[in-house]
Coordinates of C-alpha atoms and ligand atoms in Angstrom, one line a residue:
M1 CA 169.0 30.4 32.6
K2 CA 169.4 27.5 34.9
V3 CA 168.0 26.4 38.3
L4 CA 170.9 25.5 40.6
G5 CA 170.6 22.6 43.0
L6 CA 172.8 22.6 46.1
I7 CA 173.3 19.7 48.5
G8 CA 174.1 21.4 51.9
G9 CA 172.9 24.8 52.9
G10 CA 175.3 25.8 55.7
Q11 CA 177.6 28.8 55.4
L12 CA 179.2 27.5 52.2
G13 CA 175.8 27.0 50.6
M14 CA 174.8 30.4 51.8
M15 CA 177.8 32.2 50.1
I16 CA 177.3 30.1 46.9
T17 CA 173.6 31.2 46.9
E18 CA 174.7 34.9 47.3
A19 CA 177.1 34.5 44.4
A20 CA 174.4 32.9 42.3
K21 CA 172.1 35.8 42.9
K22 CA 174.7 38.1 41.4
M23 CA 174.5 36.0 38.1
P24 CA 170.9 36.5 37.1
E25 CA 171.6 36.0 33.5
Q26 CA 172.9 32.5 34.1
I27 CA 171.0 31.3 37.3
S28 CA 167.3 31.9 37.8
G29 CA 167.0 30.3 41.3
V30 CA 168.7 28.0 43.9
I31 CA 167.1 25.0 45.6
V32 CA 169.0 23.6 48.6
L33 CA 168.8 20.3 50.3
D34 CA 169.6 20.5 54.0
P35 CA 168.3 18.8 57.2
T36 CA 168.2 22.0 59.3
P37 CA 165.0 24.0 58.8
N38 CA 165.8 27.6 57.8
C39 CA 169.3 26.7 57.0
P40 CA 171.7 29.6 56.3
A41 CA 171.3 29.3 52.4
S42 CA 167.5 29.5 52.8
K43 CA 167.9 32.7 54.7
V44 CA 169.5 34.4 51.7
G45 CA 166.9 33.3 49.2
A46 CA 167.4 29.6 48.4
K47 CA 164.3 27.4 48.3
Q48 CA 164.8 24.5 50.7
I49 CA 164.0 20.8 50.7
T50 CA 164.4 19.8 54.3
A51 CA 165.9 16.3 54.4
D52 CA 169.0 14.4 55.3
F53 CA 172.0 14.9 52.9
K54 CA 172.0 11.2 52.1
D55 CA 168.2 10.8 51.7
E56 CA 167.8 9.1 48.4
K57 CA 164.2 10.2 47.7
A58 CA 165.1 13.9 48.5
I59 CA 168.2 13.9 46.4
L60 CA 166.3 12.5 43.4
E61 CA 163.5 15.0 43.9
L62 CA 166.1 17.8 44.0
A63 CA 167.7 16.4 40.8
D64 CA 164.3 16.5 39.1
Q65 CA 163.8 20.1 39.9
V66 CA 167.1 21.6 38.8
D67 CA 169.2 22.0 35.7
I68 CA 172.6 21.7 37.4
L69 CA 173.5 20.2 40.7
T70 CA 176.4 20.8 43.1
Y71 CA 177.2 20.4 46.7
E72 CA 179.0 22.1 49.7
I73 CA 179.6 19.0 51.7
E74 CA 181.7 15.9 50.9
S75 CA 179.6 13.5 52.9
G76 CA 176.9 13.3 50.2
N77 CA 175.6 10.0 48.9
S78 CA 177.8 9.4 45.9
D79 CA 175.8 6.2 44.9
V80 CA 172.5 8.1 44.7
L81 CA 174.2 11.0 43.0
K82 CA 175.4 8.6 40.3
Q83 CA 171.8 7.6 39.7
A84 CA 170.8 11.2 39.7
E85 CA 173.3 11.9 36.9
S86 CA 170.7 10.6 34.4
K87 CA 168.4 13.5 35.5
T88 CA 170.7 16.4 35.7
E89 CA 174.3 17.6 35.3
I90 CA 176.3 17.1 38.5
N91 CA 179.6 18.7 39.3
P92 CA 182.1 17.8 40.7
S93 CA 181.3 14.4 39.3
P94 CA 179.9 11.8 41.7
E95 CA 182.9 9.5 40.8
T96 CA 185.3 12.2 42.0
L97 CA 183.2 12.7 45.1
R98 CA 183.3 8.9 45.8
I99 CA 187.1 8.9 45.6
I100 CA 187.6 12.1 47.7
Q101 CA 185.2 11.2 50.4
D102 CA 187.2 8.1 51.3
K103 CA 190.6 9.4 52.6
F104 CA 192.3 6.1 51.7
L105 CA 191.0 6.0 48.1
Q106 CA 191.8 9.7 47.8
K107 CA 195.4 9.3 48.9
S108 CA 195.8 6.1 46.8
F109 CA 194.5 8.0 43.7
L110 CA 196.9 10.9 44.3
A111 CA 199.9 8.6 44.9
E112 CA 199.0 6.6 41.7
N113 CA 199.1 9.9 39.8
N114 CA 202.5 10.8 41.3
I115 CA 201.2 13.6 43.4
P116 CA 203.0 13.8 46.8
V117 CA 200.9 12.8 49.8
T118 CA 201.6 11.8 53.5
E119 CA 202.6 8.2 53.8
F120 CA 199.6 6.0 54.5
L121 CA 198.5 2.4 54.9
E122 CA 195.2 0.6 54.9
I123 CA 194.0 -0.8 58.2
K124 CA 191.8 -3.9 58.4
S125 CA 192.2 -5.0 62.1
L126 CA 193.8 -4.3 65.4
E127 CA 196.7 -6.6 64.5
D128 CA 197.2 -4.6 61.3
I129 CA 197.9 -1.5 63.3
K130 CA 200.3 -3.2 65.6
E131 CA 202.3 -4.5 62.7
K132 CA 202.1 -1.6 60.3
I133 CA 202.8 1.2 62.8
N134 CA 206.4 -0.1 62.9
Q135 CA 206.9 1.2 59.4
F136 CA 206.0 4.8 60.6
G137 CA 207.1 4.9 64.2
Y138 CA 205.4 7.1 66.9
P139 CA 203.4 9.2 66.9
A140 CA 201.2 8.0 64.0
L141 CA 197.7 9.0 63.1
L142 CA 194.8 6.5 62.9
K143 CA 192.1 8.0 60.8
A144 CA 188.5 7.1 59.9
R145 CA 188.4 6.8 56.1
R146 CA 185.0 8.5 55.8
D147 CA 182.7 11.1 57.3
A148 CA 185.3 12.8 59.3
Y149 CA 185.9 16.5 59.3
D150 CA 187.6 19.2 61.5
G151 CA 190.0 16.5 62.7
R152 CA 187.2 14.6 64.5
G153 CA 188.2 11.4 62.7
N154 CA 191.8 11.4 63.8
Y155 CA 193.5 9.7 66.8
R156 CA 197.1 10.3 67.5
I157 CA 198.9 7.1 68.7
K158 CA 201.8 8.2 70.8
S159 CA 203.0 4.9 72.1
P160 CA 202.1 1.1 71.9
E161 CA 199.7 1.5 74.8
D162 CA 197.5 3.9 72.7
I163 CA 196.9 1.3 70.0
Q164 CA 193.9 -0.4 71.6
L165 CA 192.4 2.9 72.7
A166 CA 192.7 4.3 69.2
Y167 CA 191.2 1.2 67.7
N168 CA 188.2 1.2 70.1
N169 CA 187.6 4.9 69.4
F170 CA 186.6 4.0 65.8
A171 CA 184.4 0.9 66.4
G172 CA 183.0 -0.4 63.2
K173 CA 184.6 2.2 60.9
S174 CA 187.0 1.6 58.1
L175 CA 190.4 2.9 58.9
M176 CA 193.8 4.0 57.7
L177 CA 197.1 4.8 59.3
E178 CA 199.2 7.8 58.5
K179 CA 202.8 8.7 59.2
F180 CA 202.9 11.8 61.4
V181 CA 204.2 14.8 59.5
D182 CA 206.2 17.2 61.6
F183 CA 205.2 20.1 59.4
K184 CA 206.3 23.7 59.7
M185 CA 203.3 25.1 58.1
E186 CA 199.8 24.2 56.9
V187 CA 198.9 25.8 53.6
S188 CA 196.2 25.4 51.0
V189 CA 195.4 26.3 47.4
I190 CA 192.0 26.9 46.1
A191 CA 191.8 25.5 42.6
A192 CA 189.2 25.4 39.9
R193 CA 188.5 23.5 36.8
N194 CA 185.6 24.3 34.5
T195 CA 183.6 21.9 32.4
K196 CA 185.8 22.7 29.4
G197 CA 188.9 21.7 31.2
E198 CA 190.3 25.2 31.9
I199 CA 192.2 25.3 35.2
A200 CA 192.9 28.2 37.5
T201 CA 194.6 28.3 41.0
Y202 CA 194.6 31.0 43.6
P203 CA 197.9 32.0 45.4
V204 CA 198.8 29.7 48.2
V205 CA 197.6 30.7 51.7
E206 CA 198.7 29.8 55.2
N207 CA 196.3 28.2 57.7
I208 CA 196.4 28.2 61.4
H209 CA 194.3 25.7 63.2
E210 CA 193.1 25.5 66.8
N211 CA 191.9 22.2 68.1
N212 CA 191.9 20.9 64.5
I213 CA 189.5 23.6 63.4
L214 CA 190.7 26.4 61.0
K215 CA 191.0 29.6 62.9
I216 CA 193.1 31.9 60.7
T217 CA 194.0 32.1 57.0
I218 CA 196.8 34.4 55.9
A219 CA 196.7 35.4 52.3
P220 CA 199.3 35.2 50.9
A221 CA 201.2 32.5 52.9
R222 CA 204.5 33.5 54.4
V223 CA 206.6 31.1 52.3
S224 CA 209.4 31.2 49.8
E225 CA 208.8 31.5 46.1
D226 CA 210.0 27.9 45.7
I227 CA 207.4 26.6 48.1
A228 CA 204.7 28.7 46.5
K229 CA 205.6 27.3 43.2
Q230 CA 205.6 23.7 44.5
A231 CA 202.1 24.2 46.0
E232 CA 200.8 25.7 42.8
K233 CA 202.2 22.9 40.7
I234 CA 200.7 20.2 42.9
A235 CA 197.3 21.9 42.8
H236 CA 197.5 22.1 39.0
Q237 CA 198.5 18.5 38.7
T238 CA 195.6 17.5 41.0
M239 CA 193.1 19.5 38.9
Q240 CA 194.4 17.7 35.7
V241 CA 193.7 14.2 37.1
L242 CA 190.4 14.8 38.9
H243 CA 187.3 14.6 36.8
G244 CA 184.4 17.0 36.9
A245 CA 184.3 20.7 37.4
G246 CA 184.2 23.0 40.3
V247 CA 186.3 24.6 43.0
F248 CA 188.4 22.4 45.2
G249 CA 190.3 23.2 48.5
I250 CA 193.6 21.4 48.5
E251 CA 195.2 21.3 52.0
M252 CA 198.9 20.7 52.2
F253 CA 201.8 20.5 54.6
V254 CA 205.1 22.3 54.2
T255 CA 207.6 19.9 55.8
R256 CA 210.7 20.8 57.8
N257 CA 212.8 20.2 54.7
D258 CA 210.6 22.5 52.5
Q259 CA 208.7 19.8 50.6
V260 CA 205.0 20.3 49.9
I261 CA 202.7 17.3 50.3
I262 CA 198.9 17.0 50.2
N263 CA 197.1 16.4 53.4
E264 CA 193.6 16.2 51.9
I265 CA 191.3 17.6 49.3
A266 CA 187.9 19.0 49.7
P267 CA 185.7 18.7 46.6
R268 CA 184.0 22.1 47.2
V269 CA 184.6 25.7 48.2
H270 CA 186.7 25.8 51.3
N271 CA 187.0 27.8 54.5
S272 CA 190.5 28.8 53.6
G273 CA 189.1 30.5 50.4
H274 CA 186.8 32.9 52.2
H275 CA 189.4 35.7 52.0
T276 CA 188.7 35.8 48.3
L277 CA 185.4 37.6 49.0
Q278 CA 187.5 40.8 49.5
S279 CA 191.1 40.0 48.6
S280 CA 190.7 38.8 45.0
K281 CA 189.2 39.8 41.7
T282 CA 186.9 36.7 41.7
S283 CA 185.6 35.1 44.9
Q284 CA 185.8 31.3 45.2
F285 CA 182.0 31.2 45.2
E286 CA 181.6 32.9 41.9
Q287 CA 184.5 30.8 40.6
H288 CA 182.7 27.6 41.5
L289 CA 179.6 28.7 39.7
R290 CA 181.7 29.8 36.6
A291 CA 183.4 26.4 36.7
I292 CA 180.2 24.3 36.8
L293 CA 178.4 26.6 34.3
G294 CA 181.2 26.2 31.8
L295 CA 182.0 29.9 31.8
R296 CA 185.6 31.2 31.5
L297 CA 187.2 31.1 34.9
G298 CA 187.7 34.4 36.7
D299 CA 190.9 36.2 37.5
T300 CA 192.5 34.7 40.6
T301 CA 194.9 37.5 41.3
L302 CA 195.2 38.4 45.0
V303 CA 194.7 42.2 45.0
H304 CA 195.1 42.9 48.7
P305 CA 196.8 40.9 51.4
T306 CA 194.1 39.7 53.7
I307 CA 193.6 37.7 56.9
M308 CA 190.5 35.6 57.4
Y309 CA 189.5 35.0 61.0
N310 CA 186.8 32.4 61.9
I311 CA 184.4 33.3 64.6
L312 CA 183.8 30.0 66.5
G313 CA 181.4 29.4 69.4
T314 CA 183.3 29.5 72.7
G315 CA 183.3 26.9 75.4
E316 CA 181.7 29.3 77.9
F317 CA 178.1 29.1 76.9
S318 CA 175.7 27.6 74.4
G319 CA 172.5 29.1 73.1
K320 CA 171.3 32.4 71.7
Y321 CA 174.0 35.0 71.4
R322 CA 175.0 38.4 70.3
I323 CA 178.4 39.5 69.4
S324 CA 180.2 42.7 70.6
D325 CA 181.0 45.5 68.2
F326 CA 184.5 45.3 66.8
S327 CA 183.9 47.0 63.4
Q328 CA 186.5 49.1 61.6
D329 CA 187.0 50.3 58.0
N330 CA 189.0 47.4 56.6
L331 CA 187.1 44.6 58.5
Y332 CA 184.4 42.7 56.6
L333 CA 182.3 40.7 59.0
K334 CA 180.1 37.9 57.7
M335 CA 177.8 36.1 60.2
Y336 CA 176.1 33.0 59.0
G337 CA 172.7 33.5 60.5
K338 CA 173.0 30.7 63.0
D339 CA 170.8 31.6 66.0
E340 CA 172.5 29.4 68.6
S341 CA 176.1 29.2 69.5
K342 CA 177.8 25.9 70.5
P343 CA 181.4 25.3 71.4
Q344 CA 183.6 25.4 68.3
R345 CA 180.6 26.0 65.9
K346 CA 181.5 28.1 62.9
L347 CA 179.2 31.1 63.4
G348 CA 180.9 33.6 61.1
H349 CA 184.2 35.0 59.9
F350 CA 185.7 38.3 59.0
N351 CA 188.3 39.4 56.5
L352 CA 190.8 42.0 57.6
V353 CA 192.0 43.6 54.4
D354 CA 195.2 45.6 53.6
Q355 CA 193.1 47.9 51.4
N356 CA 195.9 50.3 50.5
N357 CA 198.6 47.6 50.4
T358 CA 200.6 49.4 53.0
L359 CA 200.3 47.2 56.1
G360 CA 201.5 43.8 54.8
V361 CA 200.8 40.6 56.5
Q362 CA 202.7 41.6 59.6
G363 CA 200.7 44.8 60.0
L364 CA 197.5 42.9 59.6
L365 CA 198.5 40.4 62.2
E366 CA 199.2 43.2 64.7
S367 CA 195.8 44.8 63.9
L368 CA 194.2 41.3 64.4
E369 CA 195.6 41.0 67.8
T370 CA 193.9 44.2 68.9
I371 CA 190.6 43.2 67.3
T372 CA 190.4 39.7 68.8
K373 CA 190.6 41.2 72.3
K374 CA 187.4 43.1 71.6
I375 CA 185.4 40.0 70.4
K376 CA 183.0 39.0 73.2
F377 CA 179.9 36.8 73.1
I378 CA 176.9 38.2 74.9
Q379 CA 174.0 36.0 75.9
A380 CA 170.9 37.2 74.0
Ligands
LIG401 P1 192.4 16.0 58.6 O1 191.0 16.1 59.1 O2 192.8 14.7 58.3 O3 192.7 17.0 57.6 O4 193.3 16.5 59.9 C1 193.0 17.6 60.6 C2 194.3 18.2 61.1 O5 195.1 17.2 61.8 C3 195.2 18.7 60.0 O6 194.8 20.0 59.6 C4 196.6 18.6 60.6 O7 196.8 19.7 61.5 C5 196.5 17.4 61.5 N1 197.0 16.2 60.7 C6 196.3 15.4 59.8 N2 197.1 14.5 59.3 C7 198.3 14.7 59.8 C8 199.6 14.0 59.6 N3 199.7 12.9 58.8 N4 200.6 14.5 60.3 C9 200.5 15.5 61.2 N5 199.4 16.2 61.4 C10 198.3 15.8 60.7

């Protein structure tokens, strides 16, 4: 029996905590570190230490209290986690986190291991952008190397006039430049590696973003067998070279000429894996726990085609909200217990499941269209 420590208690931490509660023979309790009082994970039974994710004292205090430590965010303090490794087992390893949380190091690492990634270059100055952008042409993407998520760290440079603006946008941050990929689809693979080196991947899924935030995941992705195989192979190779155990979300592009390349990796359970709660034999949350506990990995078979839809705060209002009723038999709604809505905030999701395997992805998409018309936010 182990006490599980968790850095980050948002919706991912909440669903990891729920999975942990279903494994009472292995996990006796969960302690979460999160800056927001009454974070979502605490609402489903995790004990909370309220402090910043990077707070050295709080991280070490958490490490002292638990037998095994993991995280749901990639912006943790990998240096402090390295120190904490003497106190408790941490997975994925802090060294893997250090590489992944810097997009430049991450892409360099993948490229060194012959895993296909978008073309990229390190940027040290304004002059550097002006010179290096000629290798890629326009548009190109200037990205913050660290602490960026949901596309907030990206600036699209469309013409030479944008270069200065793009550079100013990231004052003081370390940067990289990326060739713009004119992709035909964004896909991802949820992959797992356990502490004994066993690897398992879920079938590739299709992701639709709105304003750089994931809106819809379609499982399985509407791709050819060849593309599905490429994606799975890349995910497998990635798991072989990354150290440490856990679930990883591997985001990829399918290019116009049907090549699959990695956009980026998340060293944690991933929004595009939420469908597994209903679609698959093993949810990604249980899989993550199995991986870090060194249990045999669960079956990743997709049993029912499923569409995951993210419920995001709308631009119309902020504050306390209630949501209209759009329930139906094959719709599994999961709200994250966040009291206040803000524009674009991830408040919940639902899985629309082809329970009898008769609708197919097309049927699910038609049903989704009807449902989304019924979703309304009501001021509470
Ligand atoms: P990121 O936060 O870097 O994953 O980027 C967020 C979104 O920006 C991705 O999901 C893509 O839609 C888009 N994006 C990122 N990098 C590129 C690229 N090199 N070419 C085209 N689109 C990109």
